[in-house]
Amino acid sequence: MAHFIYEGLKHTDERGTVKFFNSLNMAEIVRMYEISPSSTNLVRAWQGHQFEKKWFYCSEGSFIINILKIDDFINPSPLLVPEKIVLDSSKPSFLELPGGYATGIKATAENSKLTVFSDYSLDESKNDDYRFSDNKWAFIN
């Protein structure tokens, strides 16, 4: 399975705004965490999981997420090219990313927040965690 984008909807009336994702099935999710970068100049790259599945949701601001399908987790090709995905809190969407990918993440607005959901517990994730040099592949802004 390749990555998938769930487009959300929003409704606004005199009471405020509600964002919703009625087609998103969250049954697989066992944990979540939030990333709040200290700077829009910082790129968090490259971290991947061979089997762990993740979902990314921008609750505030905006992010560029580079995803990279890894060909070999022990000795990946330096010629791999990432795909750029933009998540923006004004356009509600979820990125679903299966195992087999590495990510590079960069906030493009101050005070941005990215919520990440996972189908692996923290202990399971630690055993499926692969980190590569920040400059192994070029990040696409």
Coordinates of C-alpha atoms in Angstrom, one line a residue:
M1 CA 0.0 0.0 0.0
A2 CA 1.2 3.5 -0.8
H3 CA 0.5 6.6 1.2
F4 CA -3.1 7.9 1.3
I5 CA -4.5 11.4 2.0
Y6 CA -7.8 11.6 3.9
E7 CA -9.4 15.0 3.0
G8 CA -11.4 16.3 5.9
L9 CA -14.3 18.7 5.9
K10 CA -15.2 21.6 8.1
H11 CA -18.4 23.4 9.1
T12 CA -18.5 26.9 10.4
D13 CA -21.5 28.7 11.9
E14 CA -22.1 31.2 14.7
R15 CA -20.8 28.7 17.3
G16 CA -17.4 28.2 15.7
T17 CA -15.8 25.6 13.4
V18 CA -15.9 21.9 13.5
K19 CA -13.3 19.8 11.4
F20 CA -14.2 16.2 10.7
F21 CA -12.9 13.0 9.1
N22 CA -15.9 10.7 8.8
S23 CA -14.1 8.3 6.5
L24 CA -11.0 7.8 8.7
N25 CA -11.1 4.5 10.6
M26 CA -8.9 4.9 13.8
A27 CA -9.3 1.3 15.0
E28 CA -5.6 0.5 14.3
I29 CA -4.2 3.4 16.4
V30 CA -2.6 2.5 19.7
R31 CA -0.7 5.8 20.6
M32 CA -0.2 9.4 19.6
Y33 CA 2.2 12.2 20.1
E34 CA 2.5 15.9 19.0
I35 CA 5.5 17.6 17.4
S36 CA 5.9 21.3 18.0
P37 CA 9.1 22.4 16.2
S38 CA 11.2 25.2 17.8
S39 CA 11.9 26.8 14.4
T40 CA 10.7 26.9 10.8
N41 CA 14.3 26.4 9.8
L42 CA 14.6 23.0 11.4
V43 CA 14.1 19.8 9.3
R44 CA 13.5 16.6 11.3
A45 CA 15.0 14.0 8.8
W46 CA 15.3 11.1 8.1
Q47 CA 13.5 8.6 10.4
G48 CA 11.7 5.6 9.1
H49 CA 9.9 2.4 10.0
Q50 CA 9.9 -0.9 8.1
F51 CA 6.6 -2.1 9.5
E52 CA 5.0 0.6 11.7
K53 CA 2.1 2.6 10.1
K54 CA 1.6 6.3 11.0
W55 CA -1.0 9.0 10.4
F56 CA -0.1 12.7 10.4
Y57 CA -2.4 15.5 11.1
C58 CA -1.6 19.2 11.2
S59 CA -3.7 20.8 14.0
E60 CA -2.0 24.2 13.8
G61 CA 0.0 26.0 11.2
S62 CA 1.5 24.1 8.3
F63 CA 4.1 21.5 7.5
I64 CA 6.0 20.1 4.6
I65 CA 6.5 16.3 4.9
N66 CA 8.9 14.5 2.6
I67 CA 8.2 10.8 2.4
L68 CA 10.7 8.4 1.0
K69 CA 10.0 4.7 0.1
I70 CA 13.1 2.9 1.4
D71 CA 14.5 0.2 -0.9
D72 CA 16.8 -1.4 1.8
F73 CA 16.7 -0.4 5.4
I74 CA 20.2 -1.6 6.1
N75 CA 21.9 0.0 3.1
P76 CA 19.4 2.4 1.3
S77 CA 20.3 3.9 -2.0
P78 CA 21.5 7.5 -1.9
L79 CA 19.7 8.0 -5.2
L80 CA 16.2 7.8 -3.7
V81 CA 14.0 10.9 -4.3
P82 CA 11.4 12.0 -1.7
E83 CA 7.9 13.0 -2.4
K84 CA 6.7 16.3 -1.0
I85 CA 3.3 16.5 0.9
V86 CA 1.9 19.7 2.5
L87 CA -0.4 19.6 5.5
D88 CA -2.1 22.8 6.5
S89 CA -4.5 23.3 9.4
S90 CA -6.7 25.5 7.2
K91 CA -7.4 22.5 4.9
P92 CA -8.0 19.5 7.2
S93 CA -6.4 16.3 6.0
F94 CA -4.6 13.2 7.3
L95 CA -1.6 11.6 5.7
E96 CA -1.7 7.8 6.2
L97 CA 1.8 6.3 5.7
P98 CA 2.4 2.5 5.8
G99 CA 5.6 0.9 6.9
G100 CA 8.5 1.0 4.5
Y101 CA 9.0 4.8 4.5
A102 CA 11.2 7.4 6.0
T103 CA 10.1 11.0 6.6
G104 CA 11.5 14.5 6.7
I105 CA 9.3 17.1 8.5
K106 CA 9.5 20.9 8.5
A107 CA 7.1 23.4 9.9
T108 CA 6.4 26.3 7.5
A109 CA 4.6 28.5 10.0
E110 CA 5.5 29.6 13.5
N111 CA 3.8 27.7 16.4
S112 CA 2.8 24.8 14.1
K113 CA 1.7 21.5 15.6
L114 CA 1.7 18.1 14.0
T115 CA -0.1 15.2 15.7
V116 CA 1.2 11.7 14.8
F117 CA -0.7 8.5 15.4
S118 CA 0.8 5.0 15.3
D119 CA -0.3 1.4 15.2
Y120 CA 2.8 0.4 17.3
S121 CA 3.4 0.7 21.0
L122 CA 6.4 2.7 22.0
D123 CA 8.4 -0.5 22.7
E124 CA 7.4 -2.0 19.4
S125 CA 8.3 1.2 17.6
K126 CA 11.8 1.3 19.1
N127 CA 12.5 -2.1 17.6
D128 CA 11.4 -0.8 14.1
D129 CA 13.2 2.6 14.2
Y130 CA 15.7 3.5 11.5
R131 CA 17.5 6.8 11.5
F132 CA 19.5 8.1 8.6
S133 CA 21.8 11.1 8.2
D134 CA 20.1 14.4 7.8
N135 CA 21.9 15.0 4.5
K136 CA 21.4 11.4 3.1
W137 CA 18.7 12.7 0.8
A138 CA 17.8 16.3 -0.3
F139 CA 14.7 17.7 1.5
I140 CA 12.2 19.2 -0.9
N141 CA 10.9 22.6 0.4

